[in-house]
Coordinates of C-alpha atoms in Angstrom, one line a residue:
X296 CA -113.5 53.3 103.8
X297 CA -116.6 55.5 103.0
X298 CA -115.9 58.6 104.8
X299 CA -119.5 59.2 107.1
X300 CA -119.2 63.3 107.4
X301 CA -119.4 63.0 103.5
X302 CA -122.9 63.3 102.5
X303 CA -123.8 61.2 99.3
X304 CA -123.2 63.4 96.3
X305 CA -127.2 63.2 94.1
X306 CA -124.7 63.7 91.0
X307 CA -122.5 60.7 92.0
X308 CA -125.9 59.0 93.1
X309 CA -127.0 59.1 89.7
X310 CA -123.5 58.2 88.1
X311 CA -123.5 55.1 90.0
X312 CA -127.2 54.1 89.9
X313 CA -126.8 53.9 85.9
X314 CA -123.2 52.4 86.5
X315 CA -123.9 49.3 88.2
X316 CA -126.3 48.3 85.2
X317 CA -122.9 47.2 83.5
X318 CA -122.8 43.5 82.5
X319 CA -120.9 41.2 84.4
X320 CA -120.7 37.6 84.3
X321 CA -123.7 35.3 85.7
X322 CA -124.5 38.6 87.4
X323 CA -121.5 38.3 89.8
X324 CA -121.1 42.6 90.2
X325 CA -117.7 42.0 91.0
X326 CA -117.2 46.0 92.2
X327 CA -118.0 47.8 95.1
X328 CA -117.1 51.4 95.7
X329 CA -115.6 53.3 98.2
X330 CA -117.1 57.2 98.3
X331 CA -114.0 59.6 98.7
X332 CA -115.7 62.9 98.3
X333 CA -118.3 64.4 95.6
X334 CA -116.3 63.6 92.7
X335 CA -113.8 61.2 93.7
X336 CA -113.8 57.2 94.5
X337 CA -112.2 53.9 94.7
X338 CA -113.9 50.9 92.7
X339 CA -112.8 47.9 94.6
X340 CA -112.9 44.3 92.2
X341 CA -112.9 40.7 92.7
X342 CA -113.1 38.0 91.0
X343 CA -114.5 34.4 90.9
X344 CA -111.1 32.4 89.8
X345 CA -110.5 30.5 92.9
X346 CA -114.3 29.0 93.2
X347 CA -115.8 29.6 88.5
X348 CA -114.0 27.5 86.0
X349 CA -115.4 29.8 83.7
X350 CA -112.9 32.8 85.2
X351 CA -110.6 31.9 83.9
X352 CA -107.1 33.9 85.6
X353 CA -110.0 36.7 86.5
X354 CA -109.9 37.8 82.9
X355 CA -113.9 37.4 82.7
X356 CA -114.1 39.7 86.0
X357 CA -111.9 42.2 84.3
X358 CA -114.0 42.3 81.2
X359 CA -116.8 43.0 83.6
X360 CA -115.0 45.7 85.5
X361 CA -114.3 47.6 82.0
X362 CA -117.2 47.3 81.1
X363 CA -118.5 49.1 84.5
X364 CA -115.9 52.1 83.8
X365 CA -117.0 52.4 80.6
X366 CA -120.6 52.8 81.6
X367 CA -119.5 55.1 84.3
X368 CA -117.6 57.2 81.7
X369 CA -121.2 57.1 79.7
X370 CA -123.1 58.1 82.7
X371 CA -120.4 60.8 83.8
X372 CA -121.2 62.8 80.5
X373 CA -124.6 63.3 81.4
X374 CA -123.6 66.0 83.8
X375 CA -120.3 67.4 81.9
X376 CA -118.5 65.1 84.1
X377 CA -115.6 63.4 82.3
X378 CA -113.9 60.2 84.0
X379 CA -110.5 59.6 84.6
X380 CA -109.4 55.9 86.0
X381 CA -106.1 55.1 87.3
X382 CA -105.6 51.4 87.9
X383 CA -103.8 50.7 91.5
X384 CA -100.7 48.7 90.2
X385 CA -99.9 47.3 93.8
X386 CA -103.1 45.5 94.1
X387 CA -103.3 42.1 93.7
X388 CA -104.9 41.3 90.0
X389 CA -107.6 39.4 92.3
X390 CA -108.7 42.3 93.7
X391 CA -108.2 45.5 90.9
X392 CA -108.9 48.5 92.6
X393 CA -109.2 51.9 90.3
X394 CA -108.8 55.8 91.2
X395 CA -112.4 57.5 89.2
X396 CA -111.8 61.3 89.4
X397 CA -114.9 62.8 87.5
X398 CA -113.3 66.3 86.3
X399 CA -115.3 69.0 84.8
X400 CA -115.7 69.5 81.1
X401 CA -118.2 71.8 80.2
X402 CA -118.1 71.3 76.7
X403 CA -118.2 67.9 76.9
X404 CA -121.4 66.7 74.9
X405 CA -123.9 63.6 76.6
X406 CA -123.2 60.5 75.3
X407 CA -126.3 59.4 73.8
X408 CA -125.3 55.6 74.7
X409 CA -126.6 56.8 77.9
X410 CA -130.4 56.2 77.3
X411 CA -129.5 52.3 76.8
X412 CA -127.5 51.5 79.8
X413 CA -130.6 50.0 81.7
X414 CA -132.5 48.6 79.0
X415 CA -129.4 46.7 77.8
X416 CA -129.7 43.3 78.3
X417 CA -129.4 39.8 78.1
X418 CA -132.0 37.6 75.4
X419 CA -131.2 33.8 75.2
X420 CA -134.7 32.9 73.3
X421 CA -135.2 33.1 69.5
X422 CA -133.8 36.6 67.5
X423 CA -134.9 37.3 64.0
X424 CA -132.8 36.0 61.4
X425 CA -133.0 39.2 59.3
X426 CA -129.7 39.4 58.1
X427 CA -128.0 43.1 59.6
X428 CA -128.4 45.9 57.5
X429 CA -125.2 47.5 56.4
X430 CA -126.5 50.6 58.4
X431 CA -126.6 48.5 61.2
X432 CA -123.3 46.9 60.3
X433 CA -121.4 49.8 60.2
X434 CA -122.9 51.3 63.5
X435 CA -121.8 48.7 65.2
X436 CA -117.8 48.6 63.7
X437 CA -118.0 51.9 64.7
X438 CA -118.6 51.5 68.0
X439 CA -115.1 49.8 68.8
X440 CA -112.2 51.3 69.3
X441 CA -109.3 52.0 67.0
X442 CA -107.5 48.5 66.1
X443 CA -110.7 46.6 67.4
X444 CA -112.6 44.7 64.6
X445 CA -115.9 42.6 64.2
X446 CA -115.8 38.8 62.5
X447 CA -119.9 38.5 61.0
X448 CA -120.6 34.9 61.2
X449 CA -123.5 34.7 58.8
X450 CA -125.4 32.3 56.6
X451 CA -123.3 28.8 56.6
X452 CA -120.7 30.0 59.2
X453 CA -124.5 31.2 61.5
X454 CA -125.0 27.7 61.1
X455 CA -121.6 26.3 62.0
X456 CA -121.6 28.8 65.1
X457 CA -124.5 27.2 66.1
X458 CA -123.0 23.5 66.3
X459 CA -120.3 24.9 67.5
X460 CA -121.9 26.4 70.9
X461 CA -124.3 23.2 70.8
X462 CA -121.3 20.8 71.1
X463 CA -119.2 23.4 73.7
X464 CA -122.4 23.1 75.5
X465 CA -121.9 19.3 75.8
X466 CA -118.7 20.2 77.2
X467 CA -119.6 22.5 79.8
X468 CA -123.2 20.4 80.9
X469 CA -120.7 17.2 81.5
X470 CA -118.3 18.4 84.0
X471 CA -119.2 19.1 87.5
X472 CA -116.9 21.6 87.9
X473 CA -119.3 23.5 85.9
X474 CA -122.5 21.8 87.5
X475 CA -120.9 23.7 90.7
X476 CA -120.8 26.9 88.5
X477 CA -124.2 26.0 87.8
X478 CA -125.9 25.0 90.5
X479 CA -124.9 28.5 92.5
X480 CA -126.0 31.0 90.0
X481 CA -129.6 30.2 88.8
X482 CA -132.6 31.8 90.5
X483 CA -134.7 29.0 90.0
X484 CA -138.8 30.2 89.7
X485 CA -137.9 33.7 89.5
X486 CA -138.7 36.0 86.7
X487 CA -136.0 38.7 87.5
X488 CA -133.0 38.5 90.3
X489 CA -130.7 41.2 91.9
X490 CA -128.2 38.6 92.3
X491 CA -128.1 36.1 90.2
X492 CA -129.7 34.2 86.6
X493 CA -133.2 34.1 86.9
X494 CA -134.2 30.5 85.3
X495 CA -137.0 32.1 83.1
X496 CA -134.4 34.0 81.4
X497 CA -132.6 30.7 80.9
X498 CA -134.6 30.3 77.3
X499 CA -135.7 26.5 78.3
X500 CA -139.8 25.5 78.5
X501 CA -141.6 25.3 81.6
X502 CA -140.9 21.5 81.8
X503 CA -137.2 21.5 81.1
X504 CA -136.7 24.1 83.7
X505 CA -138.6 22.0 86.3
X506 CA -136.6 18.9 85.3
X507 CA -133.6 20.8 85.4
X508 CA -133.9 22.2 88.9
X509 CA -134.5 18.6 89.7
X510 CA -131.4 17.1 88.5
X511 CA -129.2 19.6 89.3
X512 CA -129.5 19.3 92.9
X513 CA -127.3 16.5 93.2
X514 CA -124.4 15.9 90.7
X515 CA -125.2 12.0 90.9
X516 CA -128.5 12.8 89.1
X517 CA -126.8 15.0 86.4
X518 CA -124.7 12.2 86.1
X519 CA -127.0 9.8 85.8
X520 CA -129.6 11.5 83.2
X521 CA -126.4 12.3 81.2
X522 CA -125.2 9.1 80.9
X523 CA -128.6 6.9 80.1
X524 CA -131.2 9.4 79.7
X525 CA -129.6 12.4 77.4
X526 CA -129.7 14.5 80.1
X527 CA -127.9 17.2 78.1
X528 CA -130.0 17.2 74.6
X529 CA -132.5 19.4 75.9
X530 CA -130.8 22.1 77.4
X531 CA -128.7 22.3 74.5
X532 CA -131.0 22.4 72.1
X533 CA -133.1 24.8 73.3
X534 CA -130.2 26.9 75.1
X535 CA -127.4 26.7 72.1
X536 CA -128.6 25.0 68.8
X537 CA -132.3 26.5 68.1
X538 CA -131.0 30.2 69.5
X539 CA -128.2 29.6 67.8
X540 CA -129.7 29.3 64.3
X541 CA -132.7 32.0 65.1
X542 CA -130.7 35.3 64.8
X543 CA -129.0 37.3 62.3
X544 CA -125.7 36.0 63.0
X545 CA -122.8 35.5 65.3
X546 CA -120.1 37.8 65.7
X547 CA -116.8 37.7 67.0
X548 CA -114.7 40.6 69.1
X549 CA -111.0 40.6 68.3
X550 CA -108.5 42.8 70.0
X551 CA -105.1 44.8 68.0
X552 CA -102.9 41.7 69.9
X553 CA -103.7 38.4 72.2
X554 CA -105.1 39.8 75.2
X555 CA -102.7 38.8 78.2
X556 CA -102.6 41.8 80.9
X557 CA -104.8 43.0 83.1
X558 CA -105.0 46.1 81.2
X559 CA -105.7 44.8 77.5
X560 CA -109.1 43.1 79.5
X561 CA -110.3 45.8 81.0
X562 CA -109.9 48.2 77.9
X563 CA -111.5 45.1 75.9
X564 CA -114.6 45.7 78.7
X565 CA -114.6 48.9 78.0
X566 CA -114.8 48.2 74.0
X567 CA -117.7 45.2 74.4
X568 CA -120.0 47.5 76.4
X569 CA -119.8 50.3 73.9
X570 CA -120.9 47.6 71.0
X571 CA -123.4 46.1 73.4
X572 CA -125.0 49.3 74.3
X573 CA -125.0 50.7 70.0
X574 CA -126.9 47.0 69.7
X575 CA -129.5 47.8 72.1
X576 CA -130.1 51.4 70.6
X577 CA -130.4 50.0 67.4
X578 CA -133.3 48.1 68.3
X579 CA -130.6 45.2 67.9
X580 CA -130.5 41.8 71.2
X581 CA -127.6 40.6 72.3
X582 CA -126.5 36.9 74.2
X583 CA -123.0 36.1 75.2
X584 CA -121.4 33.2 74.0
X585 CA -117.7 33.2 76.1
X586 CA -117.4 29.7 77.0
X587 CA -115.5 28.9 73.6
X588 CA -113.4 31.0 73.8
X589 CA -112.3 30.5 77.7
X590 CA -112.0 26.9 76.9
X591 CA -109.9 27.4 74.1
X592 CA -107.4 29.5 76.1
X593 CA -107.5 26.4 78.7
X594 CA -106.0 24.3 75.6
X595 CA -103.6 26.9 74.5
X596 CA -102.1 27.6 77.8
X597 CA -102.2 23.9 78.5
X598 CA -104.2 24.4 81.5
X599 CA -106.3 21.6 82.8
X600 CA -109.9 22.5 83.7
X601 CA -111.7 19.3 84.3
X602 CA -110.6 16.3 86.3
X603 CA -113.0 14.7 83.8
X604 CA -111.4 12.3 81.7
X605 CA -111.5 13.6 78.0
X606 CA -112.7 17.3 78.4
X607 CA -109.0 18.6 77.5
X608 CA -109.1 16.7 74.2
X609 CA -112.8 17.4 73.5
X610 CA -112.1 21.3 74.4
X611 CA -108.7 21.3 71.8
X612 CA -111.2 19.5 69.0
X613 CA -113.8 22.5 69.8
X614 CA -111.1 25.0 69.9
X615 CA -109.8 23.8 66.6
X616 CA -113.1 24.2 65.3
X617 CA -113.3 27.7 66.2
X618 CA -110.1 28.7 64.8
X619 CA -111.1 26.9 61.7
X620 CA -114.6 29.0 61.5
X621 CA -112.7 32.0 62.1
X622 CA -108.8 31.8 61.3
X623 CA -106.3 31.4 63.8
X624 CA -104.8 34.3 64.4
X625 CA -108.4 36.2 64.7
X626 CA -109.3 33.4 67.2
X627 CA -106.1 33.8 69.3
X628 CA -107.0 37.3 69.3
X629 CA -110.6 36.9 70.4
X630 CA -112.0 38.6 73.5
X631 CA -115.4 38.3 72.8
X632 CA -118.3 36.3 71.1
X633 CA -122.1 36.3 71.0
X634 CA -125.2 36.4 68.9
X635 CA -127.0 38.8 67.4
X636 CA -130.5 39.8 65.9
X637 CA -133.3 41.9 65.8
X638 CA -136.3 41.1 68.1
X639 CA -138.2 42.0 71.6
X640 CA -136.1 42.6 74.9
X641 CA -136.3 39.5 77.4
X642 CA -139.0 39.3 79.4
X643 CA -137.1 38.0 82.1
X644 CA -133.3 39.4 83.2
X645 CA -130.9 39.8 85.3
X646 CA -131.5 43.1 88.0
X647 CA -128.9 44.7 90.0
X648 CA -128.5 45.0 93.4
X649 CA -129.2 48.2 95.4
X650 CA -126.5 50.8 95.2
X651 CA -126.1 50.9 99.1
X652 CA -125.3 47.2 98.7
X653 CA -122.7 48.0 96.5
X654 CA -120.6 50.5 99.0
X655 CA -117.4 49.6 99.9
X656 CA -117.0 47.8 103.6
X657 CA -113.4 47.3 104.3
X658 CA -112.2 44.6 106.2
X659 CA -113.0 43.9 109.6
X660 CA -116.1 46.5 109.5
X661 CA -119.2 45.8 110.9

């Protein structure tokens, strides 16, 4: 618990004000933080596993939380301030908590990622298909860590990407364990939200959105349009196909070895926000494109998702695909996939909520 005699630090303040921009998925912000003194607190995570099909074992989540120390580590340096985290090994993997001590370092120099952590963001409308310079390539190789490399997916394999995410759409837009998924996390009429998907950011017309909000009330109507109407062609071609073939390409993540601990996710967090945040000061946008990947580790560990007859088989064709596109052992090593292009920042997003939202209440408080 938040000691109460401790006044807020203004140097943490700031720390964590620019640390809670870190991207998480479908806004979730699955960390709150417990204040422990000027320099010192607990980061308390969650995950969505038991309720997202998407979170798959929590692994999402601990992408997320990675990618929130890595952006505290960013902030930190502002102020000489260099992070150390220490991951609580009793805690249940559902709920990862972490040690941040933020020790001196006076010669420690601001990272100039810094600038980007707020304007960073998430654009799922049409990118220019400029190819990446090799300036631009190189920037962003460099951004990973040792043993971390990027897959370009460019020209014919841009294209195959494309149908790739169109058809895993079909996949996801079928199922109502994702329609549950679904339903909870879009802001529907809003242009921003603290808490959740704002549908203008969604990158469908005015029309679709309407009709979508519509159907999606009731999984007997998504049903329904799916089955007679094509319910799911317009969605996915203006969410997957037509984004999908407007940008400069689509770029894979892979780690040294298969991600499988706790650990290797949250370092992989830590190594996506790092290229995400070089992207955005590069002028470069950015959309996540996970749900391949997720559903190909559903087929590999032989886990079923979907009481859905068919999705397994349909999610081990796409999955094949994948690994076809990219080689197997890069795709068993995946831990992260998008697309990529030059172009103007969304004019809708995703906000956060307020820090003091985002302090730790213990159990049982009131």
């Amino acid at each position: 618990m938040s000691r109460p005699d401790l006044p807020f630090d203004p140097t943490l303040e700031q720390i964590l004000d620019l640390a809670r921009w870190a991207p998480s998925g479908d806004n979730t912000q699955p960390w709150r933080f417990e204040i422990l003194g000027p320099r010192r607190l607990i980061v308390h995570g969650h995950d969505t596993r038991n309720h997202c099909v998407y979170d798959l074992d929590g692994h999402p989540s601990q992408l997320s939380l990675g990618a929130l120390l890595e952006t505290m580590s960013i902030a930190a340096s502002r102020f000489r301030l260099q992070l150390h985290a220490s991951r609580h090994t009793e805690a249940p993997e559902q709920h990862p908590r972490f040690s941040i001590d933020l020790l001196p370092a006076p010669l420690l120099e601001a990272d100039a990622l810094a600038d980007f952590i707020q304007t960073r963001s998430v654009q799922r409308r049409a990118l220019s298909r400029r190819p990446l310079s090799p300036a631009e390539r190189a920037a962003l190789a460099g951004a990973l860590p040792s043993g971390y490399q990027v897959y370009w997916l460019e020209g014919s394999a841009r294209r195959q990407a494309a149908w790739l995410m169109f058809d895993n759409a079909g996949l996801r837009l079928t199922m109502p364990e994702a329609w549950q998924v679904h339903r909870n996390v879009i802001d529907w009429n809003a242009r921003y939200s603290v808490a959740r998907i704002p549908s203008q950011a969604l990158g469908v017309d005015a029309a679709t959105a309407r009709l979508m909000q519509w159907i999606m009330q009731r999984w007997e109507r998504v049903a329904f349009f799916n089955r007679w109407l094509a319910g799911t062609l317009a969605p996915r071609l203006q969410m997957d196909l037509l984004p999908g073939l407007a940008c400069a390409a689509h770029f894979v993540l892979v780690a040294p070895r298969r991600a499988q601990r706790i650990d290797d996710f949250i370092d992989a967090g830590r190594a996506v926000q790092r290229f995400w945040l070089t992207a955005t000061s590069l002028g470069l946008q950015m959309q996540p494109e996970l749900t391949p990947l997720i559903f190909a580790r559903y087929v590999r560990d032989g886990r079923i998702f979907s009481a859905t007859a068919g999705m397994q088989e349909r999610a081990a064709a796409l999955s094949r695909r994948g690994a076809a596109l990219l080689g197997a052992a890069a795709w068993d090593q995946a831990i992260f996939m998008g697309r990529i292009g030059a172009g103007p920042a969304a004019r809708s997003r995703s906000l956060r909520l307020p820090l003091h939202q985002l302090l730790y209440d213990p159990p049982g408080s009131l």
